[in-house]
Amino acid sequence: MSENPTLERQRMDADIVCVGFGPATAGFLTTLSKQLVNADGTPVVESAVMPGMPPQVLCYERADDIGFGVSGVVTKARALRASFPEIKTAGIPMAAPVGEEKVLYLLDPHGASRRSTALKIADALIRTTKFALPFEQHALNLPWTPSFLHKHDGLILSMGQFMQWVGAQVQSTGTVQIWPGTPVSQALVEEKKVVGVRLLDQGVDKKGNPSDGFTPGMDIHAALTVIGDGPVGAIGRQLDEQFGLPEGKHIRDWAVGMKFVVDLPEDTTLKPGTVLHTFGYPEPEIFGFLYVHPDRVASLGIFVPSWFDSPARTAYRYLQHWMLHPYLWRHLKGGKLRSWGAKTLGESGKHGEPHLTGDGYARIGEGSGTTNVLTGSGVDEAWATGTQLAEAVLELLKAKKPFTKQNLDETYVKRRRASWVEAEGRIAEKSRDGFQKGVATGMIGMALAGLTDGKFSLGSAPVQPWKRIPTVEDYFAGKISRDEIAKLRDECKTKNVSLHGALMDKAGWPAIPFDGQLLVSHQDALLMGGKVQAPHGYADHVVFLHPELCEKCGARICIEACSGQAIYPGETGVPAFDREKCVHCGACLWNCSQANPENPEHMNIAFRAGTGGLHSAEN
Ligand SMILES: Cc1cc2nc3c(=O)[nH]c(=O)nc-3n(C[C@H](O)[C@H](O)[C@H](O)COP(=O)(O)OP(=O)(O)OC[C@H]3O[C@@H](n4cnc5c(N)ncnc54)[C@H](O)[C@@H]3O)c2cc1C
Ligand code: SF4
Ligand code: SF4
């Protein structure tokens, strides 16, 4: 971080400062903002920094508008309904009540995916007995699914739209300010106490050095800092680095979710409220989803997890193969891409729960380990922890007690531990460990954990993602020879492009029949729909920490996995980064094949706080 040579860093004082406006902070502010002022307009409690006024609450969001930084979902909406008992889908754009739900096992119609012997046997059995099964278009519709997977009575939402709706309600109370387009660069820590946050410097060069129009980011001091910056947020990670994780906890499981919002064809038979979940294709490790909003609009996408041991982890191309699966394509053919996006999902759940509180701070939402990997649910959990913190804060404010770790533990953590978020998080904690050993073990492990309330599970504790990434040569052994790989490498280097396309073509994946409507090139997608914005005057937020490791790196998975083609081969042995293409998915944080020598829990890429990203409120 550069120091200001000419201008003094400004300071502002607030009572509470929040980092990030995702569902967790939205839950916090929704609950808090309604209870700061009495019916006659007098403050319920007085601000410490503006006597006579209610507490001053500020929230800083990195993305350039409210709701540009989140994703589209299906949710049971238990916590949302607790905050909005009268919630009506009619008042929220793109919302629909959950209707028909299906879980589909997709078989591979091309024979291009990498399937274990167990899966090949299962596939052969299904194909042989398909006349007696709910089987059509190379897909098995699971005749029974456990109740923990269902979202009965829930909602399909565009989180972008929902967050804008919530943001408007919160701000209309007049007690809270939300500032989009304002990344927080670091937490201010004094003698192990968090005393506020520093906003990002503006008017700097790519490396953060002062340049034209240099304006140092302001310091916001507050009695309480609420950290709801999601799974890859720089502030949560800064605190993990400074304070460590509780014993036995580690954050090693991730997935990148890439999604499209599409107009379905005019003659679609898919009804609003339809929920399809898939597994098995385009690779067995990749899960998919399709949710139907009103007015023939659908959100669809895939998750590519950190335990998918491929050095060609490209979410964009795999998403297109997934859409082209015969079961789905008959519904999608003739459709049109409206917008798209990608975002990392923190899949460690309670395995990765950090210190939830400390002196002067509390953590909520996915960055605090809330996401339930068994039920595939994150919004409700994040929201619930936000409301629990708000109730705790109100209790402490009214009792005139300071925001010490002890007081926050006795109010916030106590509520959280007694809630369904904790109970269900414990059931889910080890449910995905089986995937460390393969997809079949993973699926059985999930079923076991779900059906026994977490008493039994399979597999072993997750390892760091970098340990799982094989070389390109090893992964494609038997499919593509070393000589052919060397040739493809040379060709791609000459063109300065990633390698995965050439590898997938060679491995038998059919070419994508681009139609300029729904099937568009990655490059075109960056320019249409939810297009990328990157304001000038900010430092690069993706940094290759040890260039010498990149120079020796065989996998270069950062380039292959990049959701925006923002990381590319470059001129030297070190990959190059183009901020104007970065969609802020955070996948580069965990898609690196080299450990950081200073801390092997981390990898050779830093993903810092930054501006820009996809400009779309539909996601
Ligand atoms: C593709 C995809 C599909 C999903 N589908 C579902 C689903 O169907 N059902 C479900 O329940 N959940 C789903 N989830 C998970 C769900 O979206 C998350 O669990 C949820 O959004 C977590 O909320 P949060 O508030 O904790 O974090 P986030 O939603 O990650 O919000 C954090 C916010 O903080 C901001 N931020 C980060 N760093 C900074 C900084 N330094 N300064 C300022 N702001 C910052 C970010 O821009 C973001 O807006 C899905 C996730 C993905 C990626
Ligand atoms: S960032 Fe990681 S994966 Fe990318 S080239 Fe460097 S060491 Fe390899
Ligand atoms: S550079 Fe940007 S788009 Fe690429 S993986 Fe990293 S965060 Fe995602």
XYZ file of C-alpha atoms and ligand atoms in Angstrom:
688
model
C 0.000 0.000 0.000
C 1.461 3.338 -1.017
C 1.733 6.146 1.512
C 0.507 9.595 0.559
C 3.452 11.886 -0.277
C 1.441 15.089 -0.702
C -2.089 14.781 0.621
C -3.104 13.949 4.111
C -5.285 10.925 4.633
C -8.708 12.115 5.776
C -10.418 10.633 8.815
C -14.109 10.231 9.504
C -15.820 8.845 12.598
C -18.904 6.629 12.595
C -20.514 4.299 15.101
C -20.702 1.213 12.889
C -18.955 0.575 9.578
C -19.812 -2.400 7.345
C -17.659 -3.994 4.646
C -19.648 -5.313 1.663
C -23.353 -5.233 0.881
C -24.201 -8.882 0.232
C -27.119 -10.810 1.734
C -25.360 -11.006 5.127
C -24.965 -7.246 5.523
C -28.405 -6.728 3.979
C -29.861 -8.894 6.773
C -27.854 -6.904 9.329
C -28.909 -3.489 8.035
C -32.550 -4.492 7.455
C -32.909 -5.500 11.105
C -30.820 -2.676 12.535
C -32.143 0.212 10.444
C -35.743 -0.367 11.569
C -34.853 -0.154 15.259
C -32.586 2.856 15.616
C -35.303 5.495 15.806
C -38.496 5.654 17.918
C -41.895 6.296 16.332
C -41.600 9.998 17.324
C -38.281 10.345 15.472
C -36.059 10.408 18.566
C -33.062 8.065 18.625
C -33.494 4.744 20.451
C -29.871 5.205 21.506
C -27.609 8.164 20.814
C -24.644 8.161 18.500
C -21.272 8.359 20.225
C -19.857 10.450 17.386
C -22.887 12.711 16.719
C -24.619 13.284 20.069
C -28.371 13.715 19.795
C -28.506 11.663 16.586
C -29.094 7.903 16.176
C -25.941 5.771 15.680
C -24.166 6.602 12.412
C -24.067 3.438 10.281
C -22.073 3.321 7.042
C -21.743 0.448 4.571
C -19.128 0.316 1.798
C -19.662 -1.949 -1.215
C -16.922 -2.712 -3.719
C -19.105 -3.272 -6.807
C -20.199 -0.213 -8.747
C -23.831 -0.509 -7.689
C -25.896 -2.274 -5.071
C -26.562 -5.832 -6.147
C -23.819 -6.028 -8.785
C -21.674 -8.303 -6.691
C -23.889 -11.287 -5.958
C -25.622 -14.215 -7.690
C -29.026 -15.702 -8.753
C -30.501 -18.305 -6.502
C -33.149 -20.635 -5.226
C -33.631 -20.387 -1.487
C -35.958 -21.720 1.178
C -36.066 -18.066 2.260
C -36.675 -18.848 5.931
C -34.506 -15.986 7.182
C -35.723 -13.651 4.438
C -39.345 -14.346 5.390
C -38.560 -13.748 9.058
C -37.386 -10.236 8.072
C -40.178 -9.656 5.532
C -43.210 -11.715 6.693
C -45.378 -10.119 4.001
C -42.891 -10.686 1.184
C -44.650 -11.015 -2.186
C -42.843 -12.137 -5.306
C -44.918 -9.692 -7.340
C -43.081 -6.746 -5.765
C -39.584 -8.054 -6.570
C -38.433 -8.199 -10.211
C -37.572 -11.709 -11.421
C -38.839 -13.427 -8.238
C -40.969 -16.593 -8.430
C -42.230 -19.109 -5.897
C -40.485 -22.496 -6.215
C -42.514 -24.931 -8.326
C -41.384 -28.225 -9.789
C -37.963 -29.433 -8.585
C -35.891 -32.081 -10.349
C -32.435 -33.564 -9.781
C -30.951 -35.008 -12.967
C -27.973 -37.234 -13.551
C -26.602 -36.258 -16.956
C -24.826 -38.925 -18.964
C -22.135 -38.015 -21.473
C -23.510 -38.153 -25.044
C -20.030 -37.566 -26.555
C -17.725 -39.782 -24.518
C -15.389 -36.827 -23.960
C -15.607 -36.477 -20.161
C -13.248 -38.223 -17.755
C -15.279 -40.852 -15.876
C -14.052 -43.276 -13.240
C -14.599 -47.021 -13.653
C -17.396 -46.888 -11.068
C -19.208 -44.182 -13.046
C -18.700 -46.001 -16.342
C -20.323 -49.103 -14.834
C -23.194 -47.000 -13.437
C -23.685 -45.313 -16.841
C -23.743 -48.688 -18.636
C -26.302 -50.027 -16.161
C -28.523 -46.978 -16.595
C -28.388 -47.189 -20.387
C -29.160 -50.930 -20.337
C -32.178 -50.564 -18.074
C -33.332 -47.170 -19.314
C -36.688 -48.493 -20.606
C -37.676 -49.065 -16.957
C -36.290 -45.755 -15.676
C -37.346 -42.077 -15.882
C -34.695 -41.624 -18.563
C -34.828 -39.285 -21.543
C -32.360 -37.353 -23.669
C -29.298 -38.937 -21.994
C -30.517 -37.910 -18.523
C -31.868 -39.810 -15.540
C -34.469 -37.912 -13.531
C -33.812 -39.166 -9.999
C -37.122 -40.729 -8.928
C -36.493 -39.842 -5.282
C -34.384 -37.135 -3.677
C -33.844 -36.604 0.044
C -35.805 -33.806 1.667
C -32.679 -31.825 2.582
C -32.219 -31.072 -1.125
C -35.710 -29.624 -1.571
C -36.589 -25.939 -1.547
C -40.385 -26.375 -1.184
C -42.152 -23.119 -0.363
C -38.988 -21.245 -1.248
C -38.230 -18.524 -3.758
C -36.307 -18.175 -6.984
C -34.595 -14.800 -6.922
C -32.229 -12.721 -8.955
C -30.040 -11.673 -6.057
C -29.082 -8.539 -7.979
C -32.726 -7.493 -8.190
C -33.486 -8.594 -4.661
C -30.514 -6.702 -3.247
C -31.586 -3.528 -5.035
C -35.073 -3.971 -3.569
C -33.621 -4.464 -0.065
C -31.146 -1.611 -0.517
C -33.983 0.787 -1.359
C -35.926 -0.268 1.743
C -32.924 0.024 4.039
C -31.952 3.464 2.738
C -35.524 4.730 2.966
C -35.326 4.414 6.765
C -32.798 7.267 6.648
C -30.700 5.670 9.382
C -28.123 3.898 7.231
C -25.924 4.957 4.303
C -24.764 2.480 1.637
C -21.882 3.538 -0.630
C -21.395 1.385 -3.743
C -18.249 1.677 -5.885
C -16.206 2.102 -2.698
C -13.860 -0.784 -1.910
C -12.392 -1.117 1.559
C -8.679 -1.771 1.251
C -7.894 -2.871 4.796
C -9.113 -3.113 8.349
C -7.440 -0.706 10.757
C -6.003 -2.761 13.590
C -4.518 -1.222 16.728
C -3.150 -3.547 19.385
C -5.291 -6.458 18.200
C -8.414 -4.294 18.189
C -10.172 -3.419 14.928
C -10.865 0.313 15.027
C -12.341 0.797 11.565
C -11.425 0.529 7.892
C -9.366 2.290 5.230
C -10.886 2.897 1.801
C -8.965 2.217 -1.397
C -6.497 4.818 -2.713
C -7.496 6.489 -5.979
C -5.279 8.103 -8.592
C -2.575 5.448 -8.434
C -0.751 3.414 -11.067
C -1.116 -0.342 -11.548
C 1.242 -0.998 -8.672
C -0.507 1.377 -6.293
C 2.038 4.217 -6.571
C 0.586 7.762 -6.478
C -0.148 9.151 -9.909
C -2.352 11.877 -11.456
C -5.193 12.908 -9.148
C -3.880 10.899 -6.209
C -6.442 10.750 -3.389
C -5.588 8.588 -0.423
C -8.440 6.399 0.770
C -10.193 7.806 3.822
C -9.894 6.167 7.248
C -13.279 5.458 8.800
C -13.042 4.929 12.536
C -15.913 3.107 14.221
C -16.653 1.342 17.489
C -17.806 -1.708 15.510
C -16.619 -2.995 12.128
C -18.971 -5.529 10.534
C -17.251 -7.753 7.997
C -19.606 -9.269 5.425
C -17.260 -9.282 2.446
C -18.092 -12.785 1.232
C -15.894 -15.789 0.509
C -12.959 -14.033 -1.178
C -13.150 -10.668 0.574
C -9.780 -9.087 1.266
C -10.739 -7.806 4.710
C -11.849 -11.153 6.096
C -8.652 -12.684 4.752
C -6.555 -9.916 6.290
C -8.018 -10.745 9.707
C -7.458 -14.486 9.159
C -3.841 -13.667 8.394
C -3.425 -11.389 11.421
C -5.371 -13.369 14.002
C -5.054 -16.883 12.515
C -7.893 -19.383 12.218
C -9.234 -21.275 15.245
C -7.457 -24.580 15.790
C -8.495 -27.295 13.347
C -10.144 -24.859 10.923
C -8.986 -24.372 7.351
C -10.364 -22.763 4.231
C -9.521 -25.140 1.388
C -12.714 -25.950 -0.502
C -13.943 -23.632 -3.216
C -15.997 -23.603 -6.378
C -16.494 -21.021 -9.052
C -20.096 -20.598 -10.084
C -20.578 -19.246 -13.586
C -24.046 -18.286 -14.653
C -25.992 -16.938 -17.580
C -29.297 -15.082 -17.431
C -31.179 -15.996 -20.614
C -34.387 -15.294 -22.451
C -35.922 -18.717 -23.066
C -37.402 -19.358 -26.536
C -40.939 -18.057 -27.069
C -42.438 -21.548 -27.163
C -40.739 -22.707 -23.964
C -42.578 -25.299 -21.902
C -40.603 -24.469 -18.758
C -42.849 -22.842 -16.164
C -41.776 -20.054 -13.781
C -40.618 -21.639 -10.534
C -38.999 -24.657 -12.209
C -35.797 -25.780 -10.470
C -33.421 -28.219 -12.177
C -30.219 -29.398 -10.499
C -27.804 -31.587 -12.431
C -24.640 -33.591 -11.896
C -22.525 -35.917 -14.016
C -21.813 -33.723 -17.050
C -19.867 -32.047 -18.684
C -17.453 -33.614 -16.176
C -18.689 -35.737 -13.288
C -17.386 -33.160 -10.788
C -19.405 -30.285 -12.285
C -22.852 -29.513 -10.832
C -25.381 -27.448 -12.780
C -28.572 -25.497 -12.113
C -31.445 -23.942 -14.047
C -34.048 -21.760 -12.335
C -36.980 -20.259 -14.222
C -38.036 -16.686 -13.390
C -41.300 -15.123 -14.651
C -41.546 -13.788 -18.233
C -39.537 -16.581 -19.904
C -36.277 -15.649 -18.179
C -33.985 -18.270 -16.661
C -30.813 -18.263 -14.565
C -28.586 -21.206 -15.357
C -25.030 -22.189 -14.675
C -22.449 -24.576 -13.351
C -20.086 -24.922 -10.409
C -16.488 -25.959 -11.031
C -15.019 -27.067 -7.692
C -11.470 -26.997 -6.357
C -11.573 -30.791 -6.072
C -11.986 -31.139 -9.856
C -8.431 -32.290 -10.501
C -8.088 -30.826 -13.969
C -5.494 -28.274 -15.040
C -7.957 -27.183 -17.757
C -10.646 -25.884 -15.385
C -12.485 -23.520 -17.667
C -15.927 -22.652 -16.402
C -16.894 -20.722 -19.552
C -16.379 -23.520 -22.080
C -17.768 -26.180 -19.749
C -20.896 -24.073 -19.245
C -21.491 -24.100 -22.981
C -21.113 -27.882 -23.182
C -23.524 -28.175 -20.267
C -26.136 -26.028 -22.063
C -25.678 -28.171 -25.168
C -26.513 -31.384 -23.310
C -29.547 -32.802 -25.180
C -31.767 -32.731 -22.059
C -31.183 -28.998 -21.587
C -30.603 -27.832 -25.137
C -34.143 -28.703 -26.247
C -35.271 -26.066 -23.709
C -32.547 -23.537 -24.520
C -32.197 -23.671 -28.310
C -33.449 -20.374 -29.721
C -32.814 -18.553 -26.439
C -30.779 -15.367 -25.982
C -28.073 -14.372 -23.514
C -29.084 -11.331 -21.420
C -26.187 -11.173 -18.988
C -23.681 -13.392 -17.268
C -21.400 -13.519 -14.290
C -19.106 -15.600 -12.163
C -18.397 -15.693 -8.469
C -16.509 -17.902 -6.078
C -18.432 -19.950 -3.568
C -16.701 -20.684 -0.260
C -17.366 -24.394 0.117
C -15.588 -24.970 3.413
C -18.662 -24.171 5.509
C -17.969 -24.823 9.179
C -14.612 -26.441 8.272
C -13.476 -22.881 7.566
C -15.243 -20.917 10.291
C -12.878 -18.097 11.330
C -12.891 -16.205 14.626
C -16.418 -14.756 14.483
C -15.614 -11.834 16.746
C -12.773 -9.877 18.231
C -12.450 -6.551 19.961
C -14.219 -4.064 17.697
C -15.334 -6.456 14.958
C -17.773 -9.221 14.028
C -17.964 -11.427 10.948
C -21.143 -12.508 9.191
C -22.118 -14.440 6.058
C -20.210 -16.709 3.757
C -16.793 -15.361 4.790
C -17.651 -16.492 8.321
C -18.355 -20.081 7.212
C -22.143 -19.974 6.879
C -22.677 -21.666 3.525
C -24.332 -25.060 3.799
C -22.664 -27.366 1.281
C -25.100 -30.214 1.919
C -28.261 -28.317 1.051
C -26.592 -25.982 -1.480
C -27.794 -22.951 0.446
C -25.932 -19.758 1.283
C -28.255 -16.757 1.063
C -30.583 -17.661 3.905
C -27.682 -18.575 6.187
C -25.754 -15.385 5.415
C -28.879 -13.263 5.956
C -29.689 -15.040 9.236
C -26.245 -14.307 10.722
C -26.665 -10.661 9.733
C -29.953 -10.444 11.623
C -28.434 -12.221 14.632
C -25.631 -9.664 14.763
C -28.098 -6.782 14.445
C -30.117 -8.035 17.417
C -26.907 -8.419 19.410
C -25.738 -4.915 18.480
C -29.061 -3.394 19.529
C -28.838 -5.232 22.856
C -25.314 -3.914 23.469
C -26.155 -0.371 22.351
C -29.167 -0.222 24.660
C -27.132 -1.623 27.574
C -24.352 0.906 26.762
C -21.848 -1.941 26.611
C -18.761 -1.678 24.371
C -18.189 -3.940 21.354
C -15.571 -6.110 23.004
C -14.972 -9.695 21.954
C -16.529 -10.902 25.176
C -19.684 -8.827 24.755
C -20.042 -9.825 21.100
C -19.560 -13.498 22.007
C -22.218 -13.264 24.720
C -24.749 -11.699 22.385
C -24.010 -12.420 18.691
C -22.143 -15.734 18.873
C -24.557 -17.023 21.508
C -27.525 -16.342 19.203
C -25.715 -17.895 16.245
C -24.787 -21.053 18.145
C -28.402 -21.530 19.260
C -29.818 -21.117 15.738
C -30.694 -23.436 12.857
C -27.690 -22.063 10.932
C -25.362 -23.686 13.448
C -27.358 -26.929 13.782
C -27.577 -27.437 10.016
C -23.978 -26.274 9.495
C -22.776 -29.015 11.824
C -24.724 -31.663 9.882
C -23.173 -30.382 6.661
C -19.636 -29.917 7.997
C -18.121 -33.163 6.694
C -20.741 -33.977 4.082
C -18.515 -33.128 1.128
C -15.295 -34.695 2.403
C -15.995 -37.745 0.229
C -15.308 -35.693 -2.907
C -11.648 -35.647 -1.875
C -11.686 -39.317 -2.955
C -13.833 -39.029 -6.068
C -17.333 -38.254 -7.269
C -18.947 -41.588 -6.395
C -17.574 -41.463 -2.821
C -18.598 -37.829 -2.626
C -22.212 -38.477 -3.619
C -22.517 -41.427 -1.210
C -20.884 -39.338 1.542
C -23.372 -36.516 1.020
C -26.315 -38.896 1.167
C -24.905 -40.536 4.296
C -24.335 -37.245 6.092
C -27.748 -35.906 5.069
C -29.694 -39.027 6.023
C -27.930 -39.495 9.383
C -27.991 -35.829 10.421
C -24.230 -35.633 10.022
C -23.442 -38.577 12.316
C -21.682 -40.433 9.492
C -19.669 -39.213 6.540
C -17.035 -40.507 4.135
C -13.662 -39.258 2.990
C -10.969 -37.208 4.616
C -10.282 -33.596 5.539
C -9.734 -31.456 2.433
C -6.191 -30.660 1.310
C -4.976 -27.320 -0.018
C -6.198 -26.857 -3.613
C -2.665 -26.434 -5.030
C -1.808 -29.948 -3.875
C -4.505 -31.430 -6.092
C -3.571 -29.902 -9.425
C -1.833 -32.408 -11.728
C 0.315 -31.432 -14.682
C -1.404 -31.166 -18.059
C 0.636 -34.166 -19.219
C -0.510 -36.359 -16.315
C -4.153 -35.357 -16.522
C -4.461 -36.031 -20.242
C -2.266 -39.177 -20.206
C -3.855 -41.787 -22.473
C -5.863 -39.139 -24.344
C -3.249 -36.678 -25.610
C 0.429 -37.545 -25.996
C 3.212 -35.437 -24.475
C 4.419 -34.481 -27.955
C 0.966 -33.299 -28.955
C 0.669 -31.291 -25.724
C 4.054 -29.659 -26.402
C 2.872 -28.724 -29.893
C -0.409 -27.279 -28.605
C 1.502 -25.305 -25.966
C 3.712 -23.736 -28.634
C 0.732 -22.860 -30.821
C -1.180 -21.256 -27.932
C 1.925 -19.367 -26.788
C 2.330 -17.913 -30.260
C -1.318 -16.788 -30.215
C -0.992 -15.574 -26.575
C -4.106 -17.535 -25.565
C -4.932 -20.101 -22.893
C -4.447 -23.801 -23.562
C -7.731 -25.354 -22.437
C -9.608 -24.859 -25.730
C -6.973 -26.731 -27.724
C -6.757 -29.466 -25.083
C -10.513 -29.974 -24.944
C -10.779 -30.103 -28.745
C -8.057 -32.735 -28.826
C -9.692 -34.705 -25.973
C -12.851 -35.146 -28.048
C -15.058 -32.232 -26.996
C -17.086 -31.049 -29.994
C -16.655 -27.480 -31.212
C -19.184 -24.991 -29.789
C -21.632 -24.009 -32.566
C -21.598 -20.261 -31.849
C -24.896 -18.643 -32.810
C -24.225 -15.065 -31.674
C -27.337 -15.238 -29.484
C -26.899 -17.716 -26.658
C -23.670 -19.425 -27.639
C -21.199 -16.572 -27.927
C -17.433 -16.561 -27.613
C -15.927 -15.715 -24.252
C -14.513 -12.529 -25.750
C -17.978 -11.460 -26.991
C -19.562 -12.266 -23.633
C -17.190 -9.782 -21.994
C -18.643 -7.068 -24.185
C -22.342 -7.840 -23.935
C -24.999 -8.198 -21.247
C -23.359 -7.695 -17.881
C -20.266 -6.080 -19.297
C -17.102 -5.355 -17.369
C -16.337 -1.920 -15.932
C -12.929 -0.930 -14.598
C -12.617 2.715 -13.515
C -9.229 4.367 -14.047
C -6.806 5.255 -11.315
C -6.824 2.101 -9.233
C -4.097 -0.456 -8.604
C -4.211 -3.970 -10.065
C -6.028 -6.148 -7.574
C -4.588 -9.423 -8.920
C -0.883 -9.759 -8.207
C 1.514 -12.645 -8.902
C 3.438 -12.748 -5.646
C 6.556 -14.680 -6.629
C 7.186 -14.248 -10.352
C 9.984 -16.809 -10.216
C 7.425 -19.496 -9.281
C 5.285 -18.553 -12.287
C 8.290 -18.836 -14.563
C 8.755 -22.464 -13.527
C 5.051 -23.313 -13.369
C 3.896 -26.152 -15.617
C 0.137 -26.004 -14.976
C -0.529 -22.234 -15.260
C -4.026 -22.976 -14.107
C -4.587 -19.311 -13.268
C -4.790 -18.634 -17.016
C -6.981 -21.644 -17.782
C -9.463 -20.975 -14.979
C -9.803 -17.199 -15.335
C -13.499 -16.386 -15.794
C -12.823 -13.222 -17.783
C -9.709 -13.983 -19.859
C -8.174 -11.295 -17.656
C -5.162 -13.488 -16.894
C -3.344 -14.447 -20.071
C 0.056 -15.815 -21.063
C 1.734 -12.414 -21.573
C 5.115 -11.641 -23.033
C 7.326 -12.945 -20.243
C 7.231 -16.191 -18.270
C 4.870 -14.521 -15.807
C 1.162 -14.310 -16.696
C -0.233 -10.851 -17.469
C -3.351 -9.331 -15.872
C -5.863 -7.053 -17.608
C -8.008 -5.278 -14.995
C -10.523 -4.263 -17.658
C -11.529 -7.868 -18.257
C -11.681 -9.005 -14.641
C -15.180 -10.031 -13.538
C -14.080 -10.256 -9.874
C -15.009 -13.914 -9.527
C -12.107 -14.498 -7.129
C -11.258 -17.851 -8.752
C -7.598 -16.922 -9.244
C -7.230 -16.800 -5.460
C -7.470 -20.602 -5.327
C -6.648 -21.595 -8.918
C -2.871 -21.615 -8.658
C -0.694 -24.708 -8.610
C 2.077 -23.265 -6.401
C 2.020 -22.737 -2.655
C 2.962 -19.356 -1.291
C 6.356 -20.047 0.356
C 5.412 -17.751 3.263
C 2.169 -19.617 3.961
C 1.380 -22.929 2.245
C -2.329 -22.487 3.059
C -2.281 -19.780 0.399
C -1.121 -19.745 -3.186
C 1.051 -17.575 -5.376
C -1.663 -15.043 -6.260
C -2.926 -12.152 -4.183
C -6.538 -11.131 -4.796
C -6.843 -7.685 -3.242
C -9.694 -5.258 -2.819
C -10.508 -3.608 -6.145
C -13.129 -1.731 -8.089
C -15.039 -2.699 -11.224
C -16.234 -6.122 -12.267
C -19.424 -7.049 -14.051
C -21.970 -4.325 -14.447
C -25.231 -6.225 -14.159
C -28.073 -6.140 -11.698
C -29.712 -9.297 -13.057
C -27.236 -11.800 -11.672
C -23.277 -18.936 -9.109
C -23.755 -19.018 -7.702
C -24.993 -19.572 -7.446
C -25.470 -19.648 -6.139
N -26.689 -20.194 -5.935
C -27.211 -20.199 -4.702
C -28.513 -20.709 -4.481
O -29.179 -21.177 -5.404
N -29.027 -20.627 -3.227
C -28.325 -20.075 -2.181
O -28.854 -19.979 -1.074
N -27.067 -19.619 -2.354
C -26.491 -19.671 -3.585
N -25.227 -19.196 -3.776
C -24.456 -18.717 -2.612
C -24.842 -17.320 -2.205
O -24.801 -16.455 -3.315
C -23.874 -16.842 -1.121
O -23.824 -17.773 -0.068
C -24.290 -15.493 -0.554
O -24.318 -14.516 -1.569
C -23.338 -15.075 0.561
O -23.701 -13.801 1.028
P -22.638 -12.841 1.759
O -23.354 -11.581 2.031
O -22.007 -13.552 2.872
O -21.482 -12.630 0.695
P -21.485 -12.036 -0.861
O -22.797 -12.350 -1.452
O -20.271 -12.606 -1.406
O -21.403 -10.506 -0.612
C -20.217 -9.874 -0.195
C -20.212 -8.475 -0.723
O -19.048 -7.817 -0.248
C -18.490 -7.059 -1.287
N -17.062 -6.860 -0.983
C -16.081 -7.785 -0.988
N -14.911 -7.232 -0.642
C -15.157 -5.915 -0.407
C -14.333 -4.822 -0.032
N -13.036 -4.975 0.187
N -14.912 -3.612 0.099
C -16.253 -3.436 -0.114
N -17.060 -4.439 -0.486
C -16.521 -5.672 -0.615
C -18.754 -7.881 -2.530
O -18.719 -7.112 -3.717
C -20.156 -8.414 -2.242
O -21.173 -7.576 -2.715
C -24.695 -19.156 -5.071
C -23.426 -18.608 -5.313
C -22.955 -18.547 -6.608
C -21.599 -17.969 -6.843
S -0.024 -17.730 -10.594
Fe 0.206 -19.854 -9.928
S -0.707 -21.119 -11.551
Fe -0.361 -19.047 -12.401
S 1.616 -19.206 -13.414
Fe 1.978 -18.384 -11.344
S 2.412 -20.181 -10.091
Fe 1.463 -20.944 -11.986
S -8.527 -12.307 -12.781
Fe -10.603 -11.652 -12.295
S -11.925 -12.806 -13.702
Fe -9.913 -13.824 -13.680
S -10.104 -15.433 -12.136
Fe -9.238 -13.605 -11.107
S -11.023 -12.535 -10.283
Fe -11.808 -13.996 -11.817
